[in-house]
Amino acid sequence: MDNSQLVTSLYKIGAIKFGHFTLKSGQTSSIYVNLRQVISYPELLRAIANLLWEKIRSCRFDSLCGVPYTALPIATCMSLQHSVPMLIRRKEKKDYGTKQKIEGVFKKGEHCLIIEDVVTSGGSIIETAADLEEEGIKITDAAVLIDREQGGKENLNQKKYKMHAALTLSEVLQILSDSNLISEAERVIINQLTAKRTNTGHRLPYSARASYCKNELTKKLFFLMDQKKSNLALSADVTRGQELLDLADQVGPEICVLKTHIDIIEDFTPELTEKLQTLAQKHQFLIFEDRKFADIGHTVKLQYEGGIYHIASWADIINAHSLPGLRMVAGLAEAGLKQKRGLLLLAQMSSANNLLTPEYTEKTVAIAKQFPEFVMGFISQKKLSADPQWIYMTPGVHLTTDGDSLGQQYVTPQEAILDHGSDVIIVGRGIVKAMDPLAAAKQYRTAGWEAYETSLKEIATTSDVVK
Ligand code: S5P
């Protein structure tokens, strides 16, 4: 049985379903993969075992360990067909008898191959590997039937485990779409999913993106966002130093980035940026000076390091228009790289009738590619490339307003994150001008994070416990 026959067989027995599924978490999904029923179809189980065996032929292992429950019969089938011993990892430790986590006979130093049915983040493989390694067993590879392409491979790579997947979710969708089995309604769902994936790419979790970043600060920011569960940047556009500090202290726990316009502060002293750095440490956010540099390399370097603001000494992140071209970025990089800073290029703007054309946006992305150690990503209205190393921050975000009288145009957090594939929402007046800025920040943070989590869930499996 080849991949295509297997996928269509899985569809025929109802192990892959399309529709509207509400998950335990309250999120919804339009595909449901339930491989548990495969045990009722021995031919199919054998076909899965054969496909996985083909994938791991060149790996070195002395035993197999299936992740309970769905992968257990698959591992058993491989074990029987190829006479390879099996190990089983208990999910809960026995509270009587031998109390061992790993069942089966093994020697320290021997290699075990982990088998899993569907992989999302790779979490259950990592947990299984940890218990096996605790017993002195070596883990280097895992065989997987379907990779949802949502960061599992990257997370496992970080732990030095290699994942061998028989199928990716994209392949499953393609095979079904090419078949004549599906209904019109199902075809619509597949097309929508495929279109979403091509427009914004399939979404990787922030922490998985970190492994692609060449800029160290982007890496740090992706981890920080995951830990803090926040993709909210506050645009703290206030004009008095104390006001800025009070706002940063109050809203700090809710945000991943604090954006400043230091030149609108009327009573600036260098002490202000020192205090801001202390607050950034206290609440774990990065400082982004929205300076929008746009001059020749030599000048921007002086503006970045010197003057009265000494921006390079306190701002983790800066931004620049790409208008002056490549060498301007080189000028900023000369000053910024030695301090481990990062740059966002303005690839698109939120203001009405701005002059940033699609061609300009494309050329901006090309400039970024020349400086991956310094450029973190873009200020843009949407995701611009399939390359997971770039971060996208979107300004002009508001929950209610249509815009302002000076050309600002707004989108909602859901539109920015979910529909346009952006990573960070930048909110100014929506928070700063609210009656209660902290309550507003919490509201934006929740909206931004929920939109991100929804964007990760495009397929449900048994582990999501569908209602
Ligand atoms: O295209 C852009 C780029 C930026 S950095 N549009 C923007 O509005 N910004 C900045 O984001 C702008 O300078 C301001 O600081 C913030 C938006 O503020 P708000 O009050 O409209 O949310």
PDB file of C-alpha atoms in Angstrom, residues 197 199-204 209 348 380-388 392 394 416 420-423:
ATOM      1  CA  ARG A 197      -1.589  27.526   4.488  1.00  0.00           C
ATOM      2  CA  ASN A 199      -1.260  32.598   2.209  1.00  0.00           C
ATOM      3  CA  THR A 200       0.221  32.645   5.630  1.00  0.00           C
ATOM      4  CA  GLY A 201       2.048  29.311   5.670  1.00  0.00           C
ATOM      5  CA  HIS A 202       1.174  26.742   8.278  1.00  0.00           C
ATOM      6  CA  ARG A 203       1.802  28.238  11.607  1.00  0.00           C
ATOM      7  CA  LEU A 204       4.693  27.151  13.776  1.00  0.00           C
ATOM      8  CA  ARG A 209      10.410  29.461  15.248  1.00  0.00           C
ATOM      9  CA  GLN A 348       4.279  48.119   5.033  1.00  0.00           C
ATOM     10  CA  SER A 380       4.080  45.103   8.394  1.00  0.00           C
ATOM     11  CA  GLN A 381       0.381  44.524   8.131  1.00  0.00           C
ATOM     12  CA  LYS A 382       0.845  40.820   7.420  1.00  0.00           C
ATOM     13  CA  LYS A 383       3.221  37.899   7.141  1.00  0.00           C
ATOM     14  CA  LEU A 384       5.419  38.405   4.073  1.00  0.00           C
ATOM     15  CA  SER A 385       7.444  35.240   3.587  1.00  0.00           C
ATOM     16  CA  ALA A 386       7.391  31.527   4.395  1.00  0.00           C
ATOM     17  CA  ASP A 387      10.801  31.850   6.089  1.00  0.00           C
ATOM     18  CA  PRO A 388      10.071  31.230   9.802  1.00  0.00           C
ATOM     19  CA  TYR A 392       6.128  40.419  12.022  1.00  0.00           C
ATOM     20  CA  THR A 394       1.662  44.958  13.189  1.00  0.00           C
ATOM     21  CA  ALA A 416      -3.782  40.857  12.378  1.00  0.00           C
ATOM     22  CA  HIS A 420      -2.920  38.173   8.165  1.00  0.00           C
ATOM     23  CA  GLY A 421      -0.462  35.814   9.876  1.00  0.00           C
ATOM     24  CA  SER A 422       1.270  38.526  11.922  1.00  0.00           C
ATOM     25  CA  ASP A 423       3.088  37.677  15.178  1.00  0.00           C
TER      26      ASP A 423
END
